[in-house]
Structure formats: structure tokens, C-alpha cells
GROMACS .gro file of C-alpha atoms in nm:
model
  105
    1MET     CA    1   9.091  10.912   6.736
    2PRO     CA    2   9.138  10.532   6.727
    3PHE     CA    3   8.942  10.332   6.983
    4ALA     CA    4   9.260  10.214   7.162
    5ASP     CA    5   9.369  10.577   7.211
    6LYS     CA    6   9.026  10.664   7.352
    7ILE     CA    7   9.058  10.380   7.603
    8LYS     CA    8   9.406  10.497   7.705
    9THR     CA    9   9.273  10.849   7.757
   10VAL     CA   10   8.986  10.724   7.974
   11VAL     CA   11   9.220  10.508   8.182
   12LYS     CA   12   9.463  10.797   8.230
   13ARG     CA   13   9.183  11.029   8.344
   14SER     CA   14   9.050  10.762   8.579
   15LEU     CA   15   9.391  10.716   8.736
   16LEU     CA   16   9.441  11.089   8.777
   17ASN     CA   17   9.102  11.117   8.945
   18ALA     CA   18   9.177  10.820   9.172
   19VAL     CA   19   9.510  10.948   9.303
   20ARG     CA   20   9.531  11.257   9.518
   21LYS     CA   21   9.824  11.398   9.705
   22VAL     CA   22   9.723  11.576  10.022
   23ASP     CA   23   9.980  11.851  10.080
   24LEU     CA   24   9.935  12.017  10.414
   25GLY     CA   25  10.225  12.256  10.434
   26MET     CA   26  10.420  12.192  10.753
   27ASN     CA   27  10.258  11.849  10.790
   28GLY     CA   28  10.424  11.734  10.470
   29SER     CA   29  10.223  11.530  10.229
   30CYS     CA   30  10.040  11.200  10.201
   31LEU     CA   31   9.935  11.024   9.883
   32VAL     CA   32   9.569  10.920   9.906
   33LEU     CA   33   9.469  10.630   9.680
   34LEU     CA   34   9.102  10.574   9.605
   35TYR     CA   35   8.990  10.226   9.507
   36HIS     CA   36   8.636  10.156   9.399
   37ARG     CA   37   8.605   9.781   9.345
   38VAL     CA   38   8.835   9.481   9.375
   39TYR     CA   39   8.669   9.219   9.165
   40ASP     CA   40   8.737   8.993   8.868
   41TYR     CA   41   8.478   9.118   8.620
   42SER     CA   42   8.453   8.983   8.269
   43SER     CA   43   8.350   9.334   8.165
   44ASP     CA   44   8.415   9.665   8.342
   45PRO     CA   45   8.298   9.936   8.100
   46GLN     CA   46   8.344  10.220   8.351
   47LEU     CA   47   8.692  10.098   8.454
   48LEU     CA   48   8.604  10.106   8.823
   49SER     CA   49   8.750   9.772   8.924
   50VAL     CA   50   9.093   9.625   8.978
   51ARG     CA   51   9.140   9.249   8.952
   52PRO     CA   52   9.226   9.081   9.287
   53ALA     CA   53   9.564   8.954   9.161
   54ASN     CA   54   9.661   9.306   9.047
   55PHE     CA   55   9.536   9.456   9.372
   56GLU     CA   56   9.750   9.209   9.569
   57LYS     CA   57  10.059   9.311   9.367
   58GLN     CA   58   9.981   9.681   9.413
   59ILE     CA   59   9.941   9.642   9.790
   60ALA     CA   60  10.263   9.439   9.816
   61HIS     CA   61  10.446   9.717   9.629
   62LEU     CA   62  10.293   9.987   9.847
   63LYS     CA   63  10.384   9.802  10.167
   64LYS     CA   64  10.742   9.756  10.045
   65GLU     CA   65  10.804  10.106   9.911
   66TYR     CA   66  10.578  10.337  10.114
   67ASN     CA   67  10.458  10.408  10.467
   68CYS     CA   68  10.100  10.287  10.455
   69LEU     CA   69   9.902  10.479  10.714
   70SER     CA   70   9.582  10.374  10.885
   71VAL     CA   71   9.295  10.622  10.895
   72ASP     CA   72   9.373  10.677  11.264
   73GLU     CA   73   9.739  10.754  11.191
   74PHE     CA   74   9.641  10.990  10.909
   75THR     CA   75   9.388  11.166  11.134
   76THR     CA   76   9.636  11.194  11.421
   77CYS     CA   77   9.889  11.363  11.193
   78LEU     CA   78   9.623  11.613  11.091
   79LYS     CA   79   9.482  11.681  11.437
   80GLU     CA   80   9.815  11.692  11.620
   81LYS     CA   81   9.990  11.874  11.335
   82ILE     CA   82  10.251  11.599  11.317
   83LYS     CA   83  10.455  11.573  10.999
   84PHE     CA   84  10.356  11.277  10.785
   85PRO     CA   85  10.630  11.014  10.757
   86ASP     CA   86  10.820  11.025  10.429
   87LYS     CA   87  10.645  10.849  10.140
   88SER     CA   88  10.314  10.827  10.327
   89VAL     CA   89  10.014  10.674  10.156
   90LEU     CA   90   9.654  10.625  10.268
   91ILE     CA   91   9.448  10.359  10.091
   92THR     CA   92   9.077  10.434  10.073
   93PHE     CA   93   8.769  10.272   9.922
   94ASP     CA   94   8.475  10.445   9.760
   95ASP     CA   95   8.119  10.324   9.830
   96GLY     CA   96   8.181  10.014  10.042
   97TYR     CA   97   8.090   9.729   9.812
   98TYR     CA   98   8.097   9.379   9.961
   99ASP     CA   99   8.409   9.294   9.761
  100ASN     CA  100   8.596   9.562   9.957
  101LEU     CA  101   8.542   9.345  10.265
  102SER     CA  102   8.542   8.997  10.113
  103ILE     CA  103   8.836   9.039   9.873
  104ALA     CA  104   9.034   9.356   9.947
  105LEU     CA  105   9.049   9.318  10.322
   0.00000   0.00000   0.00000
């Protein structure tokens, strides 16, 4: 398999692992996005980071096209058994690196 195809396969697997759709029956569903790092690395061999400019574009798209829920709103829907709004999405971060606060926030 050519190297470029291997990279595409790794990226595809990473994206599939990073995106989860929480389907809760009567509560509807909510797309849960998992980000790891938002940083402008010269090298990211594990493909764990998104560049700040790309992240900004992704968030702008999500805000325009989806109902971005806060953790509190997501939790309330679960606890109170309230149906998620259509096209709901929850944005989450893995680990809590400083760039999550200094760049992503």
C-alpha cells in the first residue's frame, strides 16, 4: 500500500474514532465531537491536533449549521428525558491540554 494511502487510512480511522453519535431512543440523538489538541504543530505524527485556523472554521460551521449544546444542556436532556434539539452537537476535549484553554476557548 502506498504511503499516501496509509496516511488516508489512519486519518479516516482517527476521524471515525473522534466522532460519536449518542442515540438515546426517545431522547433523539446528539453528535459528540472529541477534539484532542488545537495547536499549530510543525509535525503531528499521531494526528491528534487540529490547526487553530481550521478549528475556527469548523466551529463557525458547527455554530451555523447545528445546535451546539453546552455540557449542562446535554446533561439536562439526559436527566430530564428531554428530546435533543434537531442537529444537536456536543463539542468535547480529551485530556485538557493548555491549548484547549489558551487557543480553543
